[in-house]
XYZ file of C-alpha atoms in Angstrom:
220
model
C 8.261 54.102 -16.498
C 4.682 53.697 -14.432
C 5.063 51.246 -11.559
C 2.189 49.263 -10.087
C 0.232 51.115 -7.566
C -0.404 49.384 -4.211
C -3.496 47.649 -3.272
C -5.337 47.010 -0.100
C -5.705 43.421 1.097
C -9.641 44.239 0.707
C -10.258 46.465 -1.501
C -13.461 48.844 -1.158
C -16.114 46.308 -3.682
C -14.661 43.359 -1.706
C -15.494 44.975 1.911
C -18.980 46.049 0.537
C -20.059 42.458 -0.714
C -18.864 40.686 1.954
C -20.788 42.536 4.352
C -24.009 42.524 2.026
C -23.022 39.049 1.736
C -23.041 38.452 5.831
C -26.048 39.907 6.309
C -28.243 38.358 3.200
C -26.829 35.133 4.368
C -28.104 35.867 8.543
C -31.872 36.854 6.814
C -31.511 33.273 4.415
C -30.413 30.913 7.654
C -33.026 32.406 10.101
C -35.485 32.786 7.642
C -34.457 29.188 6.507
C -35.096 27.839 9.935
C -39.070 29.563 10.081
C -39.857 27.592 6.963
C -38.119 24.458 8.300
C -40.187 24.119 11.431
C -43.353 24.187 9.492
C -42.473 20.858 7.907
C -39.368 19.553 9.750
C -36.878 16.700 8.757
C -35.687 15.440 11.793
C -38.218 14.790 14.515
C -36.406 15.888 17.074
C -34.751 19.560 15.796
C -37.113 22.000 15.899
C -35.305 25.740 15.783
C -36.868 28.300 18.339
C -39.063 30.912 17.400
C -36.984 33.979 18.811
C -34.193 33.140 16.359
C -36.277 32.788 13.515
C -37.570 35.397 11.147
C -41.836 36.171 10.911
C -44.557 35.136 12.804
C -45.413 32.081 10.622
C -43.882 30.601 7.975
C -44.973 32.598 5.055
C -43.691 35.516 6.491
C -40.098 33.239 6.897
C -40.794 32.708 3.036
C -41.172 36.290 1.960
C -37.560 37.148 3.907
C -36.580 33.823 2.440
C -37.111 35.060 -0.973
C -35.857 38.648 -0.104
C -32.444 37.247 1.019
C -32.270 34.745 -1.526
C -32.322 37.895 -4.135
C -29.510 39.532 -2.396
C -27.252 36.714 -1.840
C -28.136 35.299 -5.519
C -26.850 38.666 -6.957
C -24.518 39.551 -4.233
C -23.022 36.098 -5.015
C -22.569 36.934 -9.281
C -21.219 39.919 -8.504
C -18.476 38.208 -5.967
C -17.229 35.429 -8.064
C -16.970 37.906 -11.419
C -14.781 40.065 -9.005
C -12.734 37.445 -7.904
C -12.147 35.414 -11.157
C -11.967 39.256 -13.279
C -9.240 40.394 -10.906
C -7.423 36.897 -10.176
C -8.549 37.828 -6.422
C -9.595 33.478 -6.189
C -5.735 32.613 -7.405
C -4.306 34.876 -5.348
C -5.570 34.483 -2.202
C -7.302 30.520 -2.278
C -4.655 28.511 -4.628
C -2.876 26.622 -4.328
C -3.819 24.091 -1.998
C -1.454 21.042 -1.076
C -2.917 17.917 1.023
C 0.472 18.320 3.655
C -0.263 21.973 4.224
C -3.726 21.061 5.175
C -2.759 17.966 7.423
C -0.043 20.673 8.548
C -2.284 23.024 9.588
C -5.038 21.038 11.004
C -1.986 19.954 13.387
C -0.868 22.680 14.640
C -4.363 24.276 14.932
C -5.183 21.169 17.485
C -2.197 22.334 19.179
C -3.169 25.890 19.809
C 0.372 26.354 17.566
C -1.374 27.915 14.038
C 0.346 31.081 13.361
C -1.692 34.195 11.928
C 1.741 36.078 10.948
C 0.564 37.325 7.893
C -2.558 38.687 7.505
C -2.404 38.791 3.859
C -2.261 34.740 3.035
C -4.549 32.450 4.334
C -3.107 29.051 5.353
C -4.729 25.752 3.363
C -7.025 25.138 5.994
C -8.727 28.644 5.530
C -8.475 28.380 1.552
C -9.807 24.572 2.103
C -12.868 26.279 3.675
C -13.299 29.492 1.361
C -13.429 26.703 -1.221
C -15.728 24.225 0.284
C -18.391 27.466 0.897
C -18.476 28.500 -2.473
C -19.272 24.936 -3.835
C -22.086 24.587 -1.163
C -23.117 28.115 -2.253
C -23.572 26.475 -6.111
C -25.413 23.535 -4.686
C -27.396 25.456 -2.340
C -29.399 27.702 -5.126
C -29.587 24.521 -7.568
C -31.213 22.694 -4.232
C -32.815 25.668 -3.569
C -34.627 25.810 -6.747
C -35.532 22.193 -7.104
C -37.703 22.849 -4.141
C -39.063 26.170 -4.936
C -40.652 25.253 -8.359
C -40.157 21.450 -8.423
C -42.397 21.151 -11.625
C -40.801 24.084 -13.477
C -37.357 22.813 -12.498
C -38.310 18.993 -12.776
C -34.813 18.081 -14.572
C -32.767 19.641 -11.864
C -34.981 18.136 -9.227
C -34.018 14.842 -11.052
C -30.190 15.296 -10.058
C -31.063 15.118 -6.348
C -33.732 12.089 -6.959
C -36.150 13.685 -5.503
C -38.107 16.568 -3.510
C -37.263 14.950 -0.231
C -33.828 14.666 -0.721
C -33.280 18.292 -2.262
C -34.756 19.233 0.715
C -32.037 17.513 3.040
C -29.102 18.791 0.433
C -30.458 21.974 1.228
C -30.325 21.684 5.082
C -27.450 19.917 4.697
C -25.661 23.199 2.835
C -27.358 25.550 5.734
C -25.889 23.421 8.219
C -22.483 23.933 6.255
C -22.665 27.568 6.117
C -23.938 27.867 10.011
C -20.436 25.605 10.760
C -18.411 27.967 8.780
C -19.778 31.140 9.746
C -19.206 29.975 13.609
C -15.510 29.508 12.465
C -15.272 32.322 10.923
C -16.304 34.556 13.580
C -14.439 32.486 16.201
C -10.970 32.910 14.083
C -11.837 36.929 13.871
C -12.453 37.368 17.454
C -9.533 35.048 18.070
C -7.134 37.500 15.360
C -9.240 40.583 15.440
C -7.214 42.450 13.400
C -8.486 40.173 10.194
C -11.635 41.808 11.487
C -10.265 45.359 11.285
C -8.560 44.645 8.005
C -12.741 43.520 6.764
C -13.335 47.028 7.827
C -10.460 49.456 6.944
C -9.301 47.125 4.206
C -5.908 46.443 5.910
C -2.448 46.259 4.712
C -0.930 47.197 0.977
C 0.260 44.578 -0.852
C 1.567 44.561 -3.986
C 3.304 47.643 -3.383
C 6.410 47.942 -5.322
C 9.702 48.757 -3.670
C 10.902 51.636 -2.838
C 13.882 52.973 -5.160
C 17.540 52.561 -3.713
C 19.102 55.876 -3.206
C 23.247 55.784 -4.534
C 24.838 58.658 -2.857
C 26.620 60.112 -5.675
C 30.608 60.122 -5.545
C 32.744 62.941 -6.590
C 35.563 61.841 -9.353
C 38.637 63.459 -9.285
C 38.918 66.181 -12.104
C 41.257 65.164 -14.524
């Protein structure tokens, strides 16, 4: 009777989009920041050119546009995976409001445990969550201000070409937060990083059979 094979915590597509993933979203944010500075929203933040991509900020729009193409289809590809192969239940449901409070606890107290590589508490779930929302309202932002007459209805959800803009900073700002947090928790457990790499532990693997020794009967 066929068993179920064993899996790896990451499987090979997941290790290879989360990486292409990583780095479109490095070229979007620093790109992101070139085009900023040429019109900027808050007086006072202006991002420094050696952490920003292109000389001026066309150039920041051509990576801009270049990233956004990987991340856009990068992105697809993820979520099909994930929903196709129940990858999203698995690993980021459920979520209870006491495991969060929990967690947020003992994380204040240094006290979070990182036992088991292969289930993420609520507060990680929480945030795995919360980045793939802002990843939907980043492109719908994103596209409001790219071709604001073409796109004139969806422009009309965020009022209006000033505040798309702000939603979109807003969402950059959100993924800048979490990637910080995400690196800080891998250098903090690096074998999460290792398992990002390798693709880390089986699970799902089925027991191993119990061996009976077998017991002579008495011939009759």
């Amino acid at each position: 009777m066929p068993t179920a094979k064993a899996r790896r915590l990451h499987p090979l597509p997941v290790r290879i989009m989360h990486w292409t993933n990583a780095v479109a979203m490095l070229i979007m944010i620093d790109s992101g920041w070139k085009i900023y500075n040429d019109e900027v929203i808050f007086g006072w933040l202006h991002f420094p050119d050696a952490i920003t991509f292109g000389p001026w900020a066309q150039h920041g729009l051509q990576w801009h546009f270049f990233g956004m193409w990987i991340l856009f289809l990068n992105g697809i590809a993820y979520v099909t995976y994930g929903l196709l192969t129940g990858r999203f239940r698995r690993m980021l449901l459920p979520i209870g409001l006491s495991d969060i409070v929990a967690n947020v606890r003992d994380a204040l107290r240094f006290r979070l445990a990182h036992d088991d590589p292969t289930r993420y508490n609520a507060v990680q779930r929480t945030l795995y969550i919360g980045v793939l929302l802002a990843g939907v309202l980043v492109v719908l932002s994103g596209l409001a201000i790219w071709k604001p007459v073409q796109f004139s209805e969806l422009l009309t959800l965020f009022y209006d070409f000033q505040t798309a803009r702000l939603v979109h900073f807003l969402c950059m700002a959100a993924f800048v937060g979490f990637l910080v947090v995400h690196v800080t928790l891998a250098l903090l457990v690096p074998r999460t990083l290792v398992a990002m790499v390798t693709g880390g532990p089986e699970v799902g693997a089925p027991p191993a059979p119990k061996v009976e020794a077998a017991t002579a009967t008495p011939a009759e």
